[in-house]
PDB file of C-alpha atoms and ligand atoms in Angstrom:
ATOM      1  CA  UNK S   1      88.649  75.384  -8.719  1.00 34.00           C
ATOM      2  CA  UNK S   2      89.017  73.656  -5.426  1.00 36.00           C
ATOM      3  CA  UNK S   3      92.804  73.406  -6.184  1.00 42.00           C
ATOM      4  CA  UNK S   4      93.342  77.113  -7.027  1.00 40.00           C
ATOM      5  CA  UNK S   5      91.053  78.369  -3.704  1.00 41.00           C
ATOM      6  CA  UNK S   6      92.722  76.136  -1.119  1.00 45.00           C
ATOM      7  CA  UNK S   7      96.166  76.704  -2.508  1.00 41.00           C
ATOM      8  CA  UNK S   8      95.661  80.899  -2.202  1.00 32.00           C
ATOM      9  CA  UNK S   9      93.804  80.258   1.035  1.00 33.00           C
ATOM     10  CA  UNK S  10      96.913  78.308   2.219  1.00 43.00           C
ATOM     11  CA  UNK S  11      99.590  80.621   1.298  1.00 41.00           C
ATOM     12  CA  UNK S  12      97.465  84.118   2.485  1.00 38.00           C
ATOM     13  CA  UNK S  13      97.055  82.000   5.825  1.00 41.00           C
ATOM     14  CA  UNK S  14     100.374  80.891   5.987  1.00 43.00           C
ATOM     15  CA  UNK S  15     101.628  84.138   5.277  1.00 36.00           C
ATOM     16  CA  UNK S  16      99.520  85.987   8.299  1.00 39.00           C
ATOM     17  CA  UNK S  17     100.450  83.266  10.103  1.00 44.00           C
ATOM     18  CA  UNK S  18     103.943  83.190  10.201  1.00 40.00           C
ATOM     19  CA  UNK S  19     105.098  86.836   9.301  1.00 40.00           C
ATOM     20  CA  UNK S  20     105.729  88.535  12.043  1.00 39.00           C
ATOM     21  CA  UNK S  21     108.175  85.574  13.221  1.00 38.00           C
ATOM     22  CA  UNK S  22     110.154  85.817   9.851  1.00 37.00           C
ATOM     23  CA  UNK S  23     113.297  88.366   9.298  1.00 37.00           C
ATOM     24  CA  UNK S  24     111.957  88.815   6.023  1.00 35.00           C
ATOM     25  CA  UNK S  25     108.515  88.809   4.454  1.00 37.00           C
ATOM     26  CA  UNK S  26     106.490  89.997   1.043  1.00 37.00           C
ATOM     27  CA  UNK S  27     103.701  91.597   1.178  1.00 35.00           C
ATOM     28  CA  UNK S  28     100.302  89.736   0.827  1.00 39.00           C
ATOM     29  CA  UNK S  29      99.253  89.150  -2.753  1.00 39.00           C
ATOM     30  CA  UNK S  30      96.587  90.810  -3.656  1.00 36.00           C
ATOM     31  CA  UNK S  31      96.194  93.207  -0.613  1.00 40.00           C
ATOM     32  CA  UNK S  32      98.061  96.336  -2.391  1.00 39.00           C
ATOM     33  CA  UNK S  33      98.163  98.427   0.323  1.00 37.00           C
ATOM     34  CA  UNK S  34      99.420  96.180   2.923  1.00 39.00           C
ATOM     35  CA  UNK S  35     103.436  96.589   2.607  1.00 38.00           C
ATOM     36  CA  UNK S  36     105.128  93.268   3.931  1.00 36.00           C
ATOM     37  CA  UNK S  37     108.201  93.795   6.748  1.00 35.00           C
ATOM     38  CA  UNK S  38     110.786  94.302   3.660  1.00 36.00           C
ATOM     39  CA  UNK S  39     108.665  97.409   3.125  1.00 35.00           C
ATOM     40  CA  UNK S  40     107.654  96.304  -0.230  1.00 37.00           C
ATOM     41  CA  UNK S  41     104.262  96.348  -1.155  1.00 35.00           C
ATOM     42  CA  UNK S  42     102.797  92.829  -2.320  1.00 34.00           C
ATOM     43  CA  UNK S  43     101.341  92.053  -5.592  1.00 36.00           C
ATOM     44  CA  UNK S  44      99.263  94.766  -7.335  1.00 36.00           C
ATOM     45  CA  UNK S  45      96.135  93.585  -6.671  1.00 34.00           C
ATOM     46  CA  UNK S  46      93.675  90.200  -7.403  1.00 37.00           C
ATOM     47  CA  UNK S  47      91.438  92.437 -10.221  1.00 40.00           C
ATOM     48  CA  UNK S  48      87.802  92.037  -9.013  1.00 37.00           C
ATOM     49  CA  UNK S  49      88.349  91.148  -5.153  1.00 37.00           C
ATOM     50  CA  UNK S  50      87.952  94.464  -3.422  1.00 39.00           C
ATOM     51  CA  UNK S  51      86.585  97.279  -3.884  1.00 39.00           C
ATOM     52  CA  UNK S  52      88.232 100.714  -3.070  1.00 37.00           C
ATOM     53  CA  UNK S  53      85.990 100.708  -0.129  1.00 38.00           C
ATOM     54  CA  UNK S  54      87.617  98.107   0.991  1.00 40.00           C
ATOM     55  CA  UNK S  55      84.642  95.601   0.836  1.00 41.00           C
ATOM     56  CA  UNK S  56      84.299  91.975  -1.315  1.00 39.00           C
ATOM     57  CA  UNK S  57      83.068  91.943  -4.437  1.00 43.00           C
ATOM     58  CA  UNK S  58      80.887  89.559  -6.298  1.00 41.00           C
ATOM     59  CA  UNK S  59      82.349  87.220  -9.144  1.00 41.00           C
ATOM     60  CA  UNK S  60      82.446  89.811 -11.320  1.00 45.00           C
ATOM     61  CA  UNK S  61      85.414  92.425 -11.767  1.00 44.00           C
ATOM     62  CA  UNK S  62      85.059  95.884 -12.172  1.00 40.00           C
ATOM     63  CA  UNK S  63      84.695  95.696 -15.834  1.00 44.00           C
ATOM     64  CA  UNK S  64      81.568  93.210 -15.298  1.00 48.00           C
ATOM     65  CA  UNK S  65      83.011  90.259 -16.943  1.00 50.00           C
ATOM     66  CA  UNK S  66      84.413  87.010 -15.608  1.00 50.00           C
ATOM     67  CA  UNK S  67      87.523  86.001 -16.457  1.00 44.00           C
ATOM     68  CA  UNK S  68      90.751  87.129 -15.510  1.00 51.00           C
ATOM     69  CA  UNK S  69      89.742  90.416 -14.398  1.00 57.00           C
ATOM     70  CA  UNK S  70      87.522  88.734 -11.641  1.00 79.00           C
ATOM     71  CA  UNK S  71      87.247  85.990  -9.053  1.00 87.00           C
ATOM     72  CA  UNK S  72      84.810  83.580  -7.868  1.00 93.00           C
ATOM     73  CA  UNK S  73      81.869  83.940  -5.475  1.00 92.00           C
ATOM     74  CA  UNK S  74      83.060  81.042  -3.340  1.00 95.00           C
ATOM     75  CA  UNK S  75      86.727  81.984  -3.129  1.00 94.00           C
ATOM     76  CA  UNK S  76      85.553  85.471  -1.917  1.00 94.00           C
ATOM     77  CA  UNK S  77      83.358  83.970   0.469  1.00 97.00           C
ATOM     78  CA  UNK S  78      86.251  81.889   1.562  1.00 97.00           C
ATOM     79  CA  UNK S  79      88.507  85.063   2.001  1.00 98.00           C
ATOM     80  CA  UNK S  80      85.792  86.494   4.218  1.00 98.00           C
ATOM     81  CA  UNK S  81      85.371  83.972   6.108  1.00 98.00           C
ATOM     82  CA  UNK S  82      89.393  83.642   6.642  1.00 98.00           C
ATOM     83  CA  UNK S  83      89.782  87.608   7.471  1.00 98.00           C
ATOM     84  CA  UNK S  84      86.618  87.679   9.991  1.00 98.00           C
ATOM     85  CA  UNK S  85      88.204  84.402  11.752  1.00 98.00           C
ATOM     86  CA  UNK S  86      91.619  85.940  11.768  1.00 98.00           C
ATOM     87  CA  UNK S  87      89.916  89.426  13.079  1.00 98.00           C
ATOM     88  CA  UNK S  88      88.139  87.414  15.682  1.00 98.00           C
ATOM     89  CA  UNK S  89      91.317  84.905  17.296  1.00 98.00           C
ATOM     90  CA  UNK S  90      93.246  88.036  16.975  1.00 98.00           C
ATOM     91  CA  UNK S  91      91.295  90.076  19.339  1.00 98.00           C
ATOM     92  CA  UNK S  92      90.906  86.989  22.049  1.00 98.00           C
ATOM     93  CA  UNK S  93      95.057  87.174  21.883  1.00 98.00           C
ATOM     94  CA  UNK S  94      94.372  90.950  22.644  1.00 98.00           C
ATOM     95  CA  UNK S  95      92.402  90.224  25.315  1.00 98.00           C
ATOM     96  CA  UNK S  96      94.551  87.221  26.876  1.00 98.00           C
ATOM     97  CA  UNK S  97      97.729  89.753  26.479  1.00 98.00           C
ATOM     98  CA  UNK S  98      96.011  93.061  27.810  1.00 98.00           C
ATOM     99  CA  UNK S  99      94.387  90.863  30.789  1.00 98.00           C
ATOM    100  CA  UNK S 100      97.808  89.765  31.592  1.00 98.00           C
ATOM    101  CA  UNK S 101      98.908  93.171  31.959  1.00 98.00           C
ATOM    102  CA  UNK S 102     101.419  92.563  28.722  1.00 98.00           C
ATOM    103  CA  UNK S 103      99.595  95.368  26.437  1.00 98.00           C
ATOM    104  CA  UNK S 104      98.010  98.141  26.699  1.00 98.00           C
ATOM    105  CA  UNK S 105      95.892  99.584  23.776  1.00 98.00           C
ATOM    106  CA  UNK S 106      94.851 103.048  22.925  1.00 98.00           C
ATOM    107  CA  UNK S 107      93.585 104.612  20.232  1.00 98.00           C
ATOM    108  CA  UNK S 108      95.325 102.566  16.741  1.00 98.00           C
ATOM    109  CA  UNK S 109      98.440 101.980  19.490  1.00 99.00           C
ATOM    110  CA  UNK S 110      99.606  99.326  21.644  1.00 98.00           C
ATOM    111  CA  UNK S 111     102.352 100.244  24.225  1.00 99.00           C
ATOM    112  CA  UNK S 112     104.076  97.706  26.045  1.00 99.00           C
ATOM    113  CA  UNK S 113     106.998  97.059  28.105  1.00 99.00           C
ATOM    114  CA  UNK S 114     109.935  94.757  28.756  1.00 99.00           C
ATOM    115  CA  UNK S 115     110.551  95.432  32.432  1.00 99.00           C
ATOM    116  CA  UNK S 116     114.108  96.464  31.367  1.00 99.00           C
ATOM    117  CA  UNK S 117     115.893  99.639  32.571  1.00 99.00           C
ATOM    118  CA  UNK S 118     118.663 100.776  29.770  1.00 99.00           C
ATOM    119  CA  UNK S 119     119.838 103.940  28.609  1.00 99.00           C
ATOM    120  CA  UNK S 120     117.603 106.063  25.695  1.00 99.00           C
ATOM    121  CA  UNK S 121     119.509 104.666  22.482  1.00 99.00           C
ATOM    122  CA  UNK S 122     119.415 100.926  23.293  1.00 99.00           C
ATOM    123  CA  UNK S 123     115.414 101.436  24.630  1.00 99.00           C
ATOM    124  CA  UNK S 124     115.045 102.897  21.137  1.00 99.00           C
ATOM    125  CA  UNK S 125     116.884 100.293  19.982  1.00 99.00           C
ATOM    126  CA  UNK S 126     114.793  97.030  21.664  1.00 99.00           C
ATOM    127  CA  UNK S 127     111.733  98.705  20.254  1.00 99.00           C
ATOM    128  CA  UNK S 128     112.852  99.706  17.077  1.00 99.00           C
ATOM    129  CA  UNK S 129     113.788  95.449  16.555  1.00 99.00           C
ATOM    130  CA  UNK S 130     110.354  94.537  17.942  1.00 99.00           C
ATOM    131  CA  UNK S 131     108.763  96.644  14.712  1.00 99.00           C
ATOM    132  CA  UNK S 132     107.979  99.392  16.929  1.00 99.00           C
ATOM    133  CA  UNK S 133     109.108 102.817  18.650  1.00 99.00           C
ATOM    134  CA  UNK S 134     109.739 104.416  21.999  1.00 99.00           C
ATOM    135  CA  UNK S 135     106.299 105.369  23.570  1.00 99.00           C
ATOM    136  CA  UNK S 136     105.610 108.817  21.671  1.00 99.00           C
ATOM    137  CA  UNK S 137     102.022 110.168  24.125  1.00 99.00           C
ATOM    138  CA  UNK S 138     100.692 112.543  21.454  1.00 98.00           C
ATOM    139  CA  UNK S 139      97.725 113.567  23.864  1.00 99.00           C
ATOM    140  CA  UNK S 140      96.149 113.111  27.196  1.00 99.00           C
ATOM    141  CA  UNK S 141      94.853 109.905  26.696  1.00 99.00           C
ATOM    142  CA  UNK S 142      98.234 108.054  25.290  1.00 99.00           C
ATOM    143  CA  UNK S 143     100.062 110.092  28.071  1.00 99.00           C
ATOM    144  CA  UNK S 144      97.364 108.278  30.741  1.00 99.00           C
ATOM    145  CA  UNK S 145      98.072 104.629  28.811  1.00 99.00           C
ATOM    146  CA  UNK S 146     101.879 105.550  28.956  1.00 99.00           C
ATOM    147  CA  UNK S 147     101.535 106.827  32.499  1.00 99.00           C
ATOM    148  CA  UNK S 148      99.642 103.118  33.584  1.00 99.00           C
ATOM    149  CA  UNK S 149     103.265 100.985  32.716  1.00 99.00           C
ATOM    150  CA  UNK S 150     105.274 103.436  34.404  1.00 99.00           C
ATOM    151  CA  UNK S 151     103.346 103.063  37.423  1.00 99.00           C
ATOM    152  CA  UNK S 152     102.879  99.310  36.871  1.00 98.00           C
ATOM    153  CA  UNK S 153     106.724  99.204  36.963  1.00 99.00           C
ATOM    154  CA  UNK S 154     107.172 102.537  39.479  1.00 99.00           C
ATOM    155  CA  UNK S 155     110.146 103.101  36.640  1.00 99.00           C
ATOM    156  CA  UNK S 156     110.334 106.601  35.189  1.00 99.00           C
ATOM    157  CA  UNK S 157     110.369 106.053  31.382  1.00 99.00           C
ATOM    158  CA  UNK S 158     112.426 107.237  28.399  1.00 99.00           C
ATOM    159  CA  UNK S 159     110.022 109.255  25.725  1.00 99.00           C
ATOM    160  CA  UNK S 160     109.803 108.782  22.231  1.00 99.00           C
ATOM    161  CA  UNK S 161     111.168 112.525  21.875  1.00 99.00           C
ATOM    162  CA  UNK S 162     114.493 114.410  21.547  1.00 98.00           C
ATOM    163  CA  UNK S 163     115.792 117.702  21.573  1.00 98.00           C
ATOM    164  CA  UNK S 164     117.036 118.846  18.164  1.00 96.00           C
ATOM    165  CA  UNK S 165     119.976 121.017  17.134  1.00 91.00           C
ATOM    166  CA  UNK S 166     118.256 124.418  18.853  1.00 92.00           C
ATOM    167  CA  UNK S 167     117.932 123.946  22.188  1.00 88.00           C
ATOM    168  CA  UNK S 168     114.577 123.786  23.823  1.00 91.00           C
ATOM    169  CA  UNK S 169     113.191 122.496  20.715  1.00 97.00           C
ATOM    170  CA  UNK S 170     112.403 118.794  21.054  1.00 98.00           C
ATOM    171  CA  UNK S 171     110.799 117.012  18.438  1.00 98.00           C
ATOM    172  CA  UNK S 172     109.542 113.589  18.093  1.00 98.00           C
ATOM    173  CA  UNK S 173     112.354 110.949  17.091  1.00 98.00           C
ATOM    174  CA  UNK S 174     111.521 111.503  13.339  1.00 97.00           C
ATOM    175  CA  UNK S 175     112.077 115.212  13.777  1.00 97.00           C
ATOM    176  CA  UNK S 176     108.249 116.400  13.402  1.00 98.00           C
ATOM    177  CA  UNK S 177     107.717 119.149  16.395  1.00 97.00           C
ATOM    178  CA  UNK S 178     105.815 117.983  19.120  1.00 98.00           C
ATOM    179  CA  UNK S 179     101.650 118.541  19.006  1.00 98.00           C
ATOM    180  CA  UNK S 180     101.116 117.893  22.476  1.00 99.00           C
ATOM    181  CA  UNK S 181     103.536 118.173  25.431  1.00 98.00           C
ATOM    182  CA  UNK S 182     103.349 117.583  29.228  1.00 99.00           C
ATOM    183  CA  UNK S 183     106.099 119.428  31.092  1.00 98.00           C
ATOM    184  CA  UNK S 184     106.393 119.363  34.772  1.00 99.00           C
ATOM    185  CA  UNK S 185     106.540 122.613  36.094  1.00 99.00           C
ATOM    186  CA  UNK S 186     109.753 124.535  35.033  1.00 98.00           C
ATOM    187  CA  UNK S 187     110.371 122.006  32.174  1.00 98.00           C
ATOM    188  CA  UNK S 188     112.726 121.511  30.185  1.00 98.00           C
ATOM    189  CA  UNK S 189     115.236 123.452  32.062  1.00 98.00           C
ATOM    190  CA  UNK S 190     118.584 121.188  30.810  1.00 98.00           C
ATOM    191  CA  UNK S 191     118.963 124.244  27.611  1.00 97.00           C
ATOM    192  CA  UNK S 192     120.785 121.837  25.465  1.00 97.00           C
ATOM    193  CA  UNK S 193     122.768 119.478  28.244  1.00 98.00           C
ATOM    194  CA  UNK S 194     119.480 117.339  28.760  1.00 98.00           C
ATOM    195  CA  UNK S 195     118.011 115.887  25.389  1.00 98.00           C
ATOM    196  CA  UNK S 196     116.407 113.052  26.638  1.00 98.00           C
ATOM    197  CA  UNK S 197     112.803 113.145  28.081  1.00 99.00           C
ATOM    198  CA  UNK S 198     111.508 111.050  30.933  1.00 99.00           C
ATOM    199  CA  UNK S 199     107.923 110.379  32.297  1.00 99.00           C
ATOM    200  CA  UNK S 200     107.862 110.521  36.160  1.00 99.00           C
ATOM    201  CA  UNK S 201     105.642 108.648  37.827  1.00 99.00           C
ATOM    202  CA  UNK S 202     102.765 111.283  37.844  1.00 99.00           C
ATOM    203  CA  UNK S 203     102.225 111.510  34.033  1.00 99.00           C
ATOM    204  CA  UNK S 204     104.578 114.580  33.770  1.00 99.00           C
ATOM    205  CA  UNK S 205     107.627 114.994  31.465  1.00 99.00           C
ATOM    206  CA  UNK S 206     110.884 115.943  32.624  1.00 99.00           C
ATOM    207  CA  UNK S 207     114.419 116.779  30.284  1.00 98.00           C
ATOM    208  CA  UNK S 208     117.079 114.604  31.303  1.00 98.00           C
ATOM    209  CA  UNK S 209     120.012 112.967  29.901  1.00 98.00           C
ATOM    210  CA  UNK S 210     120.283 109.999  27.755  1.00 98.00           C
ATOM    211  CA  UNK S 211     122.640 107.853  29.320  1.00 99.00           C
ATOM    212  CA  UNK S 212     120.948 106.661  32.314  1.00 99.00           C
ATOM    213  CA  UNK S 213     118.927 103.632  32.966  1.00 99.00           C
ATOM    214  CA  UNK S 214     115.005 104.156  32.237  1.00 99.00           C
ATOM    215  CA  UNK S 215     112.421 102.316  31.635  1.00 99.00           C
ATOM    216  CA  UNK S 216     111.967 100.513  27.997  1.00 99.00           C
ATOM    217  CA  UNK S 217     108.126 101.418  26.774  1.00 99.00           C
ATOM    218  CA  UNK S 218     107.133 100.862  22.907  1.00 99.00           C
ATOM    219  CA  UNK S 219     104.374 101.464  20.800  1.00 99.00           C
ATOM    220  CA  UNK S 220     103.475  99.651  17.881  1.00 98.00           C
TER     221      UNK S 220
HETATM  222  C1  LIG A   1     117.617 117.295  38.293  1.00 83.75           C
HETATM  223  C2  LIG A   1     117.431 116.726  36.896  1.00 83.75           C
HETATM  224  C3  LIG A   1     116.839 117.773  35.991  1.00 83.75           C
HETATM  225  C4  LIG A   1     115.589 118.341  36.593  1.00 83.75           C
HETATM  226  C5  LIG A   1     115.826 118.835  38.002  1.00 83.75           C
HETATM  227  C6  LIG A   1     114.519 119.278  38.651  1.00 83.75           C
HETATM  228  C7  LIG A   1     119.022 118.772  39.498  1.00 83.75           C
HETATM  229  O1  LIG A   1     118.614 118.270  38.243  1.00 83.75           O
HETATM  230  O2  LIG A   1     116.575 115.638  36.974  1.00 83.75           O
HETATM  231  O3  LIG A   1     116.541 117.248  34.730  1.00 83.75           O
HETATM  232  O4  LIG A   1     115.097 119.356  35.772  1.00 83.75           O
HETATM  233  O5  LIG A   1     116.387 117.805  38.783  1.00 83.75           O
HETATM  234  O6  LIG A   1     114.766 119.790  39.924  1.00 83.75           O
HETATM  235 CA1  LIG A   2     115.248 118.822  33.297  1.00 83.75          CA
END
């Protein structure tokens, strides 16, 4: 019993710990709906741990019975008590990075920046190998949180947002129209030549082309 608990509670630990440093990595057993970086989805599920709420369950599995279709109290517990620890140093980093002026969070996002000036594909690109995107402000408040690193840098910023075959219609980089734009006055005016999008320096969005050097900002 000890065996079995410390040896899961090793590997799910070892795995939180260490995944986002590894090229590859599965998906954490038992958490089904947690795909791992190869975009797989780990094993189905640990019958009996949680609930489709989301919450631990007791000994017992779903079908009442112990057994294989359940787990112990005290390995639950354990879980628990690994997850609310994990929850807890993981916010302290938040706070460490975001007083450092490293992050920013909004909403489910967190934008940051690496200082570096490049043209719009390798900006895409940098993000895109750091597991995220190009800053995509899909209201007011992102477009404020987006806004704070471009002033933090005074760099206008490359956009998370192109324009697509017609021109004058640009559409977020997986080619969803946009839900929320921020034009300066008489934006976009490039019709077709400028398919980039930049954020000046006063929260507003200009078209512009994609081969100068602007500001790298991700979200992830
Ligand atoms: C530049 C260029 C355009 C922008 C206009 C605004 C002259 O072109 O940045 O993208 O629309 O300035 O005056
Ligand atoms: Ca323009």
């Amino acid at each position: 019993m000890l065996s079995y608990s410390s040896y899961l509670l090793t590997a799910v630990a070892a795995l939180l710990a260490t995944c986002h440093a590894l090229p590859k990595c599965p998906g954490i057993p038992g958490l089904p709906d947690v795909p791992g970086q190869d975009g797989l989805k780990g094993q189905p599920h640990l019958p009996g741990l949680i609930e489709p709420s989301g919450s631990l369950m007791g000994s017992a599995g779903r079908d009442g019975l112990p057994g294989p279709q359940g787990l112990p109290d005290s390995l639950d517990t354990e879980l628990h008590n690994v997850l609310v620890n994990l929850k807890h140093r993981l916010s302290r980093l938040e706070g460490v990075l975001a007083l450092n002026g490293k992050i920013k969070e909004v909403g489910e996002k967190i934008l940051a920046s690496n200082g570096k000036k490049v043209d719009f594909a390798s900006a895409l690109e940098s993000c895109e190998e750091a597991g995220g995107t190009l800053a995509t402000p899909m209201n007011e408040e992102e477009n404020k949180a987006v806004l704070s690193i471009v002033k933090q840098y005074n760099q206008y910023a490359y956009l998370g947002i192109k324009e697509g075959g017609t021109s004058g219609q640009f559409k977020y980089i997986n080619g969803t129209p946009l839900n929320y734009t921020k034009w300066h006055q008489y934006e976009p005016n490039g019709k077709g030549t400028e398919k980039c999008v930049e954020m000046y320096t006063d929260g507003s969005w200009n078209d512009k082309k994609c081969n100068l050097y602007r500001l790298t900002i991700c979200e992830f």
